[in-house]
Every structure is written in structure tokens, then in C-alpha cells.
PDB file of N, CA and C in Angstrom:
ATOM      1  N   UNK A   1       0.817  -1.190   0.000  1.00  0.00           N
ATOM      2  CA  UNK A   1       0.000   0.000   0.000  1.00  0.00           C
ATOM      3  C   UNK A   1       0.862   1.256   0.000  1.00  0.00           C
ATOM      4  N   UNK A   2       2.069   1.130   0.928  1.00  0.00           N
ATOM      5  CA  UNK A   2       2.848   2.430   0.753  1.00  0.00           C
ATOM      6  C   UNK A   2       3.373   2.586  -0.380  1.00  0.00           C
ATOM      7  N   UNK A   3       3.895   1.279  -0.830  1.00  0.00           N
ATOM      8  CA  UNK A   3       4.981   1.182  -2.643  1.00  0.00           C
ATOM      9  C   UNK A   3       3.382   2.442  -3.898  1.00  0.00           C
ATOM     10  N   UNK A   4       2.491   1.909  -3.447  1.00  0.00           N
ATOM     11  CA  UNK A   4       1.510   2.591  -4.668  1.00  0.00           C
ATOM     12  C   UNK A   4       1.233   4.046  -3.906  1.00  0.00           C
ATOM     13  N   UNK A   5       1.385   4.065  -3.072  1.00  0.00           N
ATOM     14  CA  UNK A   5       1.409   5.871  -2.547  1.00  0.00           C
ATOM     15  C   UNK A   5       2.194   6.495  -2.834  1.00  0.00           C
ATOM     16  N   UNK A   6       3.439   6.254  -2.792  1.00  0.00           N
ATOM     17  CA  UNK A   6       4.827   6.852  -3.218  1.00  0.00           C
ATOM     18  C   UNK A   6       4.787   7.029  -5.030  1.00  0.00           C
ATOM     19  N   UNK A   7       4.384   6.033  -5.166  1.00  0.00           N
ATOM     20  CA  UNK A   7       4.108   5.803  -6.612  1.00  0.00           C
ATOM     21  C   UNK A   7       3.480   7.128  -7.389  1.00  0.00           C
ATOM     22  N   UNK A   8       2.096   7.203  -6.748  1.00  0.00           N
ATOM     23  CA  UNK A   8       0.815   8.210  -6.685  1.00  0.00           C
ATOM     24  C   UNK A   8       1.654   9.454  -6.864  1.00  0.00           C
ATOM     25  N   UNK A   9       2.146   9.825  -5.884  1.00  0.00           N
ATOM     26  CA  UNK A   9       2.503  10.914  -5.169  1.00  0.00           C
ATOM     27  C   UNK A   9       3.602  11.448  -6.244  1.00  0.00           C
ATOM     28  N   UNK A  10       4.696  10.850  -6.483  1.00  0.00           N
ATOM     29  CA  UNK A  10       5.409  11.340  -7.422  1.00  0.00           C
ATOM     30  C   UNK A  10       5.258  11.338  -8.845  1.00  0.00           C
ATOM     31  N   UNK A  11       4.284  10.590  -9.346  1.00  0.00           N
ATOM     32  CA  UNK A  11       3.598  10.869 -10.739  1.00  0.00           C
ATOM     33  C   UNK A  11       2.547  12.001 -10.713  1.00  0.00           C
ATOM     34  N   UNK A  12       2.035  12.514  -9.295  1.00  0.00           N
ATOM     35  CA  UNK A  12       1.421  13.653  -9.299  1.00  0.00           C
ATOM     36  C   UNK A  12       2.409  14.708  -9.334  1.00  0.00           C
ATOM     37  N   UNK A  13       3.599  14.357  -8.337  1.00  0.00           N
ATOM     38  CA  UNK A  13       4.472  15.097  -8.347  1.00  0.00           C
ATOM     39  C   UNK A  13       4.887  15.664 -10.065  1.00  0.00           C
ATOM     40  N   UNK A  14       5.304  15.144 -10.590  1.00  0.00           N
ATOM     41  CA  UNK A  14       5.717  15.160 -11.984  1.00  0.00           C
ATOM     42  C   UNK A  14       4.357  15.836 -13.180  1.00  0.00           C
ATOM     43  N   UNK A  15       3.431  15.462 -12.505  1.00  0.00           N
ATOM     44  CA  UNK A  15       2.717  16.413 -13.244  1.00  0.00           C
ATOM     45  C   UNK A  15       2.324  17.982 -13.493  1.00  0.00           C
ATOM     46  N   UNK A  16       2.428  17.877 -11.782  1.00  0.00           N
ATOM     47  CA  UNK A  16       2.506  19.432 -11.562  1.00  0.00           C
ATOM     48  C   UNK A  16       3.764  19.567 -11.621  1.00  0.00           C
ATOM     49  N   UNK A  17       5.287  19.626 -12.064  1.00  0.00           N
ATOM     50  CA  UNK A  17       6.004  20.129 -12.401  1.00  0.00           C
ATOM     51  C   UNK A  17       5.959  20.871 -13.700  1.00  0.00           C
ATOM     52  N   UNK A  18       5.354  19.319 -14.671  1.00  0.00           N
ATOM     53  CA  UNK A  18       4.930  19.726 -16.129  1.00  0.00           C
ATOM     54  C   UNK A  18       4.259  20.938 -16.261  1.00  0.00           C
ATOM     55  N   UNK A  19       2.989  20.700 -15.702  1.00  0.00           N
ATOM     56  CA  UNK A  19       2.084  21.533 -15.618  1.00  0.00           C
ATOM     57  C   UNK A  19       2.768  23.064 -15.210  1.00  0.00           C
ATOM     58  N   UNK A  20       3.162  23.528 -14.217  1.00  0.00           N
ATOM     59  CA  UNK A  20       3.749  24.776 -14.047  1.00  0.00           C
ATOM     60  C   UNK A  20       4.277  25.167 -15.114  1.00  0.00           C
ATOM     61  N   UNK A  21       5.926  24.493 -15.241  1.00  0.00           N
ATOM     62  CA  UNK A  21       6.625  24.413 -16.098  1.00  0.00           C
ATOM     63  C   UNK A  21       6.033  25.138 -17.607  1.00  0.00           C
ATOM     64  N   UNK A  22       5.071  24.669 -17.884  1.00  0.00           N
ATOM     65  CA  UNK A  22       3.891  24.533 -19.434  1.00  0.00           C
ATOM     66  C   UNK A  22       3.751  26.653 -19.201  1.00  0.00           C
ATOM     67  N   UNK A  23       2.863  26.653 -17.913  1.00  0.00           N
ATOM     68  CA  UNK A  23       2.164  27.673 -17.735  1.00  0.00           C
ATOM     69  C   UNK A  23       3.153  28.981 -17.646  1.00  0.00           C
ATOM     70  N   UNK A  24       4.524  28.853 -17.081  1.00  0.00           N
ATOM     71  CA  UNK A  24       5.300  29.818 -17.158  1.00  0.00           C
ATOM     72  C   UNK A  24       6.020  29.546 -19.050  1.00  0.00           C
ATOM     73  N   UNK A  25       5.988  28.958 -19.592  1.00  0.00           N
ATOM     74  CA  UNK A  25       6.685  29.209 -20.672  1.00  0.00           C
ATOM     75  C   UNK A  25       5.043  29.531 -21.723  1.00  0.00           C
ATOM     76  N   UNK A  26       4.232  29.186 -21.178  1.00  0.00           N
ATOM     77  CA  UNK A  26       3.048  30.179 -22.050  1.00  0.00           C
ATOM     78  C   UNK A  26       3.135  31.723 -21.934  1.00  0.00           C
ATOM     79  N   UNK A  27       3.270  31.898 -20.689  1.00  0.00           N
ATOM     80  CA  UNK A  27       3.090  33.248 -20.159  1.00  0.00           C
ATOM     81  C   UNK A  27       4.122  34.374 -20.390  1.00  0.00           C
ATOM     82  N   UNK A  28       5.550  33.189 -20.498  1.00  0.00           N
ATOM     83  CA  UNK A  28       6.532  34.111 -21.301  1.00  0.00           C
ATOM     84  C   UNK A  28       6.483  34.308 -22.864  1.00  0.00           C
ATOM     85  N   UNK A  29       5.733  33.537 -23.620  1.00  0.00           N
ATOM     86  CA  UNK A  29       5.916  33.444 -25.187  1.00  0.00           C
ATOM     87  C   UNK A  29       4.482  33.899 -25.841  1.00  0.00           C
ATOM     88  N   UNK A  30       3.789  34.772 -24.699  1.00  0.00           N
ATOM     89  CA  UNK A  30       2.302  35.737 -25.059  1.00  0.00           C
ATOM     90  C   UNK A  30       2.958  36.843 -26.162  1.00  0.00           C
ATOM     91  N   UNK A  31       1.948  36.734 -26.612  1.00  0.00           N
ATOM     92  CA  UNK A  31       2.403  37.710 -27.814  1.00  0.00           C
ATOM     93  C   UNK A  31       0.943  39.080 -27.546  1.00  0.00           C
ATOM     94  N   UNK A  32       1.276  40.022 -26.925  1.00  0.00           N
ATOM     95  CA  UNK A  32       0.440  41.493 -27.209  1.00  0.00           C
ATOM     96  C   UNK A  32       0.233  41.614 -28.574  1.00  0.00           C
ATOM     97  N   UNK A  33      -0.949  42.071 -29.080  1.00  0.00           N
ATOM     98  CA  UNK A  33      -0.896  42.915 -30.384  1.00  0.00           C
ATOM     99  C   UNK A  33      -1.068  43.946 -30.515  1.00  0.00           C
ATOM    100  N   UNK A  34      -0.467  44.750 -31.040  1.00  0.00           N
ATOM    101  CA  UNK A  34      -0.861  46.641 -31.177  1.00  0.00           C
ATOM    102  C   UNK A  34      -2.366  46.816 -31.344  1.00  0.00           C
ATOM    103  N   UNK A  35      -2.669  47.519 -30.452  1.00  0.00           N
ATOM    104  CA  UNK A  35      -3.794  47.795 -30.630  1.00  0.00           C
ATOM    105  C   UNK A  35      -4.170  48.789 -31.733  1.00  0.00           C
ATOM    106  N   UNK A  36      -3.063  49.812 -32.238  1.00  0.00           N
ATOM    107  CA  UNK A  36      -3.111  49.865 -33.686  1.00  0.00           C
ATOM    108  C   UNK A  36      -2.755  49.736 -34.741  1.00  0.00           C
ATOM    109  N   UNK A  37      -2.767  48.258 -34.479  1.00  0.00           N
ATOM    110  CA  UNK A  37      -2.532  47.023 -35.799  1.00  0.00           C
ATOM    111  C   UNK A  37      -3.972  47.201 -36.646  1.00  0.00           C
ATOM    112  N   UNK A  38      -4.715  47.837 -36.440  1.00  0.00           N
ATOM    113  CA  UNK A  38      -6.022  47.890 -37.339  1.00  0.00           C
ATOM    114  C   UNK A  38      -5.959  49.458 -38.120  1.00  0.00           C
ATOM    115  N   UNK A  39      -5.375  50.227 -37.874  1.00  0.00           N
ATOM    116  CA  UNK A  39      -4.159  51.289 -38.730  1.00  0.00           C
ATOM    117  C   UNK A  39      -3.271  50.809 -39.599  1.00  0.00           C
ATOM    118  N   UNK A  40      -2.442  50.121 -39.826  1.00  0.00           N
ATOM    119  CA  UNK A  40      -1.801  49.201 -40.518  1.00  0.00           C
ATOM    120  C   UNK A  40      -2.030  48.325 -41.636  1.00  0.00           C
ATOM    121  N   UNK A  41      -3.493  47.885 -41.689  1.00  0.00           N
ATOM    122  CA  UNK A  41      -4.017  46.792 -42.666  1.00  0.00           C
ATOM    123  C   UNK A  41      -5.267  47.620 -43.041  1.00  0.00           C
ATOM    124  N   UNK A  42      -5.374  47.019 -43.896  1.00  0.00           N
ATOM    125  CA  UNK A  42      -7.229  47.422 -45.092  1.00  0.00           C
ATOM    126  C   UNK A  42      -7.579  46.463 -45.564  1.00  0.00           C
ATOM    127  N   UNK A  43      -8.888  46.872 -45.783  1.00  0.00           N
ATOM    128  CA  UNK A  43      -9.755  45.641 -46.125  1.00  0.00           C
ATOM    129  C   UNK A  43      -9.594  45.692 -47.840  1.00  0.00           C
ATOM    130  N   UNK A  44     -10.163  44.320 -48.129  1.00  0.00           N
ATOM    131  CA  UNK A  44      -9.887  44.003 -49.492  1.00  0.00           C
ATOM    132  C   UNK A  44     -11.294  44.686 -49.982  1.00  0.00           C
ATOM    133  N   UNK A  45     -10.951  44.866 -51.271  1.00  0.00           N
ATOM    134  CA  UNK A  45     -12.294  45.638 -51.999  1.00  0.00           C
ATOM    135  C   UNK A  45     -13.494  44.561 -52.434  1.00  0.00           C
ATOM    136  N   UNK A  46     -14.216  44.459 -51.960  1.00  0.00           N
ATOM    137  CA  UNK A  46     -15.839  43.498 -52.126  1.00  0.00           C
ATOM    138  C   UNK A  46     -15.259  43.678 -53.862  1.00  0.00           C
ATOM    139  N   UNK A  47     -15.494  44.401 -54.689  1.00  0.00           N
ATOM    140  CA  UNK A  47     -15.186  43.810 -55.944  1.00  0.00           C
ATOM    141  C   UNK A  47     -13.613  43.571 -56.717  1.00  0.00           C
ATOM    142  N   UNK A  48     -13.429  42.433 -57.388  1.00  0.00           N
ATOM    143  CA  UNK A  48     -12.482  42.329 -58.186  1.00  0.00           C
ATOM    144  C   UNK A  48     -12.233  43.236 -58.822  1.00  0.00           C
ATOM    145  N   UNK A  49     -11.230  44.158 -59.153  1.00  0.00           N
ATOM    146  CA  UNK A  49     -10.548  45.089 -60.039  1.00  0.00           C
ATOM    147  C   UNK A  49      -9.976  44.835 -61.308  1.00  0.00           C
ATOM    148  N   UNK A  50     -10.530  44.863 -61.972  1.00  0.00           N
ATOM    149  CA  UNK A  50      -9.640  44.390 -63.177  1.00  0.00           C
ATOM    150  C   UNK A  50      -9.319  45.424 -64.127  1.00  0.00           C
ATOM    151  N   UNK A  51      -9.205  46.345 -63.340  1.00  0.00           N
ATOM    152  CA  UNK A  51      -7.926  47.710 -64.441  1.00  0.00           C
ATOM    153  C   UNK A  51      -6.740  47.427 -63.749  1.00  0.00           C
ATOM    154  N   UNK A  52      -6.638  47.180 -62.140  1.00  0.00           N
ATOM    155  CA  UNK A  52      -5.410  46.578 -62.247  1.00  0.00           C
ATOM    156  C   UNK A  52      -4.810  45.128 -62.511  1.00  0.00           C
ATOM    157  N   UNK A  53      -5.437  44.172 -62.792  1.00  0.00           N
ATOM    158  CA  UNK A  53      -4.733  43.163 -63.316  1.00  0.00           C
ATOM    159  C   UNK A  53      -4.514  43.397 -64.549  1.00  0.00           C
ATOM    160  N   UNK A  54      -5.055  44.230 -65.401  1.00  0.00           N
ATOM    161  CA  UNK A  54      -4.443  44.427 -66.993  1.00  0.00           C
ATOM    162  C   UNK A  54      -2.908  45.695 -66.425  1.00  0.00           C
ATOM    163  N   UNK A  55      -3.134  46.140 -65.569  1.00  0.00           N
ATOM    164  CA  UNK A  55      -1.977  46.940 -65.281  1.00  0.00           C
ATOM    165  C   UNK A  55      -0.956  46.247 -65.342  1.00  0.00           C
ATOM    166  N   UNK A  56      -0.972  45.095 -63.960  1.00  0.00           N
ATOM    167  CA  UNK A  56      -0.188  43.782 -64.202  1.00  0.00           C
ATOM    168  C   UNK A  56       0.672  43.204 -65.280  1.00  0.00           C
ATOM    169  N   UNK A  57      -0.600  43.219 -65.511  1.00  0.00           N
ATOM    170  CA  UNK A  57      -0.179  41.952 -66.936  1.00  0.00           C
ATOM    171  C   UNK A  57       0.467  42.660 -67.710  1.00  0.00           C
ATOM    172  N   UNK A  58      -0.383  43.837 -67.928  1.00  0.00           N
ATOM    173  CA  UNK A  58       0.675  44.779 -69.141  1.00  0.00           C
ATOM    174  C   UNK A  58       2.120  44.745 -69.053  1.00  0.00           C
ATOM    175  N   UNK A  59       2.470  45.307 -67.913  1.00  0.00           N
ATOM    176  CA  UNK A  59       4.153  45.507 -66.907  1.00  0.00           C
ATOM    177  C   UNK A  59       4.594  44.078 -67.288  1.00  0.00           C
ATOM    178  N   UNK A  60       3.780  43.264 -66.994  1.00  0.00           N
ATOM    179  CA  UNK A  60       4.881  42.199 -67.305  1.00  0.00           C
ATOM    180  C   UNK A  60       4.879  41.666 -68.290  1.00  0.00           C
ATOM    181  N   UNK A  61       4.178  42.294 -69.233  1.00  0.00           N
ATOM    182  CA  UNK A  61       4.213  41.864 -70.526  1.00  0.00           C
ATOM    183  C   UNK A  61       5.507  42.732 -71.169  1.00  0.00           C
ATOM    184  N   UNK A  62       5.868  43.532 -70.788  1.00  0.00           N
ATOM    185  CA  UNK A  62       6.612  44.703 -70.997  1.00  0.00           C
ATOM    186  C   UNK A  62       8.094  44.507 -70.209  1.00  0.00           C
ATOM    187  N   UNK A  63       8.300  43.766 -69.337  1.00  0.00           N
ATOM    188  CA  UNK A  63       9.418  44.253 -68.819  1.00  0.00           C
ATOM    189  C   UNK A  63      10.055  42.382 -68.702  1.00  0.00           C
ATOM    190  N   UNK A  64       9.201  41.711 -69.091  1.00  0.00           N
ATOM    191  CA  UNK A  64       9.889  40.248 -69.459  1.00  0.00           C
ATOM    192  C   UNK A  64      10.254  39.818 -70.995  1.00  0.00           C
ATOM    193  N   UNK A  65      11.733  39.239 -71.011  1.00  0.00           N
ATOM    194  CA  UNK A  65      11.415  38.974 -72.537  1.00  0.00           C
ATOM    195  C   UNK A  65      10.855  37.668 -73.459  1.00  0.00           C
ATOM    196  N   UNK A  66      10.616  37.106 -72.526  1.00  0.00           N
ATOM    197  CA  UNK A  66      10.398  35.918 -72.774  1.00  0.00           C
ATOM    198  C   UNK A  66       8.497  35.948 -71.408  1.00  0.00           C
ATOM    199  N   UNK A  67       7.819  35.776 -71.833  1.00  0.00           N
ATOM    200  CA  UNK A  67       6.355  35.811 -71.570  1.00  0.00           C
ATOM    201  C   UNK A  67       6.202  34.773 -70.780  1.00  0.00           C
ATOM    202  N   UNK A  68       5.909  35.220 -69.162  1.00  0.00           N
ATOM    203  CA  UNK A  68       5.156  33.997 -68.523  1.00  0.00           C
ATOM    204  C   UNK A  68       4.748  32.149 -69.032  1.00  0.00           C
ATOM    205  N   UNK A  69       3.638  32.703 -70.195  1.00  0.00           N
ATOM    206  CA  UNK A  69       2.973  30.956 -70.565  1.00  0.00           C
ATOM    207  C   UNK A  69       4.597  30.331 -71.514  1.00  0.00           C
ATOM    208  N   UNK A  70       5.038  31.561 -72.503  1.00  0.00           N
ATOM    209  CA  UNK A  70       5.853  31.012 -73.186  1.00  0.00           C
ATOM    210  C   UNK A  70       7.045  30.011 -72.222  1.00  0.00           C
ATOM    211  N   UNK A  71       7.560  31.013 -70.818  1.00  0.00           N
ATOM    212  CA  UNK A  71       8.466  30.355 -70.302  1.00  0.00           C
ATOM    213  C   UNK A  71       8.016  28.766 -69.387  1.00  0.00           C
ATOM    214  N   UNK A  72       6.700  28.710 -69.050  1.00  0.00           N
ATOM    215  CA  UNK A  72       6.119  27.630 -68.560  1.00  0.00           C
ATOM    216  C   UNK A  72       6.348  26.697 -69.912  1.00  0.00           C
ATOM    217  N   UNK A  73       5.822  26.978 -71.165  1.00  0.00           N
ATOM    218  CA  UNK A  73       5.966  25.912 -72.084  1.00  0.00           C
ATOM    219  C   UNK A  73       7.081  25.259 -72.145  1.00  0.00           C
ATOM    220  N   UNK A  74       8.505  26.441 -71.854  1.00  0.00           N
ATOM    221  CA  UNK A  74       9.962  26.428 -71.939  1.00  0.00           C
ATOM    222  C   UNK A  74      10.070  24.979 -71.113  1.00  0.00           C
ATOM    223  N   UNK A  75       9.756  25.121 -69.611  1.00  0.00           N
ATOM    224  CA  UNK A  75      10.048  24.499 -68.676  1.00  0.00           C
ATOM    225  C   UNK A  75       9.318  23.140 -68.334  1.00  0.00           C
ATOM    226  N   UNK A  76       8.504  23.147 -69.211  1.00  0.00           N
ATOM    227  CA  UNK A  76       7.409  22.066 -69.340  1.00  0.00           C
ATOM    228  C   UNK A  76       8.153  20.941 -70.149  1.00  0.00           C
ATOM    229  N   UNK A  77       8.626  21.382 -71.582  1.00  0.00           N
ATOM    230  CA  UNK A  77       9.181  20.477 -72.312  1.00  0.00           C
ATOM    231  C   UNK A  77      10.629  19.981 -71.972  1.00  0.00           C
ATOM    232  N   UNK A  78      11.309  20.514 -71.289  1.00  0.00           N
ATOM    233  CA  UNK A  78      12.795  20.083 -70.693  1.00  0.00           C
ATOM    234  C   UNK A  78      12.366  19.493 -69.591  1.00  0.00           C
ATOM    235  N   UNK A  79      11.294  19.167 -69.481  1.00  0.00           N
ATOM    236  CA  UNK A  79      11.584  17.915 -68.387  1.00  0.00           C
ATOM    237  C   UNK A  79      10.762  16.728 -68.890  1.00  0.00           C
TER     238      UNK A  79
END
């Protein structure tokens, strides 16, 4: 009866070590957030824009010499 008390006792023991242990390394690795972190970000526009994806596309139609699909085809057939 004593061998399973001792037993008890230090597997409780060991839990509440864990347990603390757990609760101070939560409490150190809390992360605050700015409260004006909502200054910082914007919301996305309810509609799709599509003067700027032709903006996009244009620019990179323009400043690559070799064209997006063309270079996928490139990379498609060498393998």
C-alpha cells in the first residue's frame, strides 16, 4: 500500500512540475498585439478590379522577354 502511494505521489508530483513548467513558458511566449494594428491593414475591396490586373499583366508583358505561358511551355518540355 505504501509502494503505490509513493508511486501516486510522485507521478502527481511530476505532473505538476509539467504543468507549471507549461504555464510559465506560455506566459513568457504571449504575444500582445498593437492595438493599432487595425491602422496598418485594409480591407480588401468586395469587388475584383480588373484595371489593375491588366496593369499587371501589361508591366509584365513589358518588362519580361520571354512571356510567362511562353516560359512555362519552356520548362514544361525540358523535363
Amino acid at each position: 500500500m505504501l509502494k503505490k502511494s509513493v508511486l501516486a505521489s510522485i507521478l502527481l508530483l511530476v505532473v505538476v512540475i509539467i504543468w507549471v513548467g507549461a504555464s510559465i513558458y506560455f506566459k513568457q511566449s504571449y504575444v500582445d498585439i498593437n492595438p493599432n494594428a487595425a491602422t496598418y491593414t485594409r480591407q480588401i475591396k468586395s469587388a475584383f478590379d480588373t484595371d489593375e490586373l491588366d496593369i499587371v499583366t501589361e508591366k509584365t508583358t513589358n518588362s519580361f522577354s520571354v512571356s510567362p505561358s511562353e516560359f512555362l511551355n519552356l520548362t514544361e518540355s525540358s523535363n
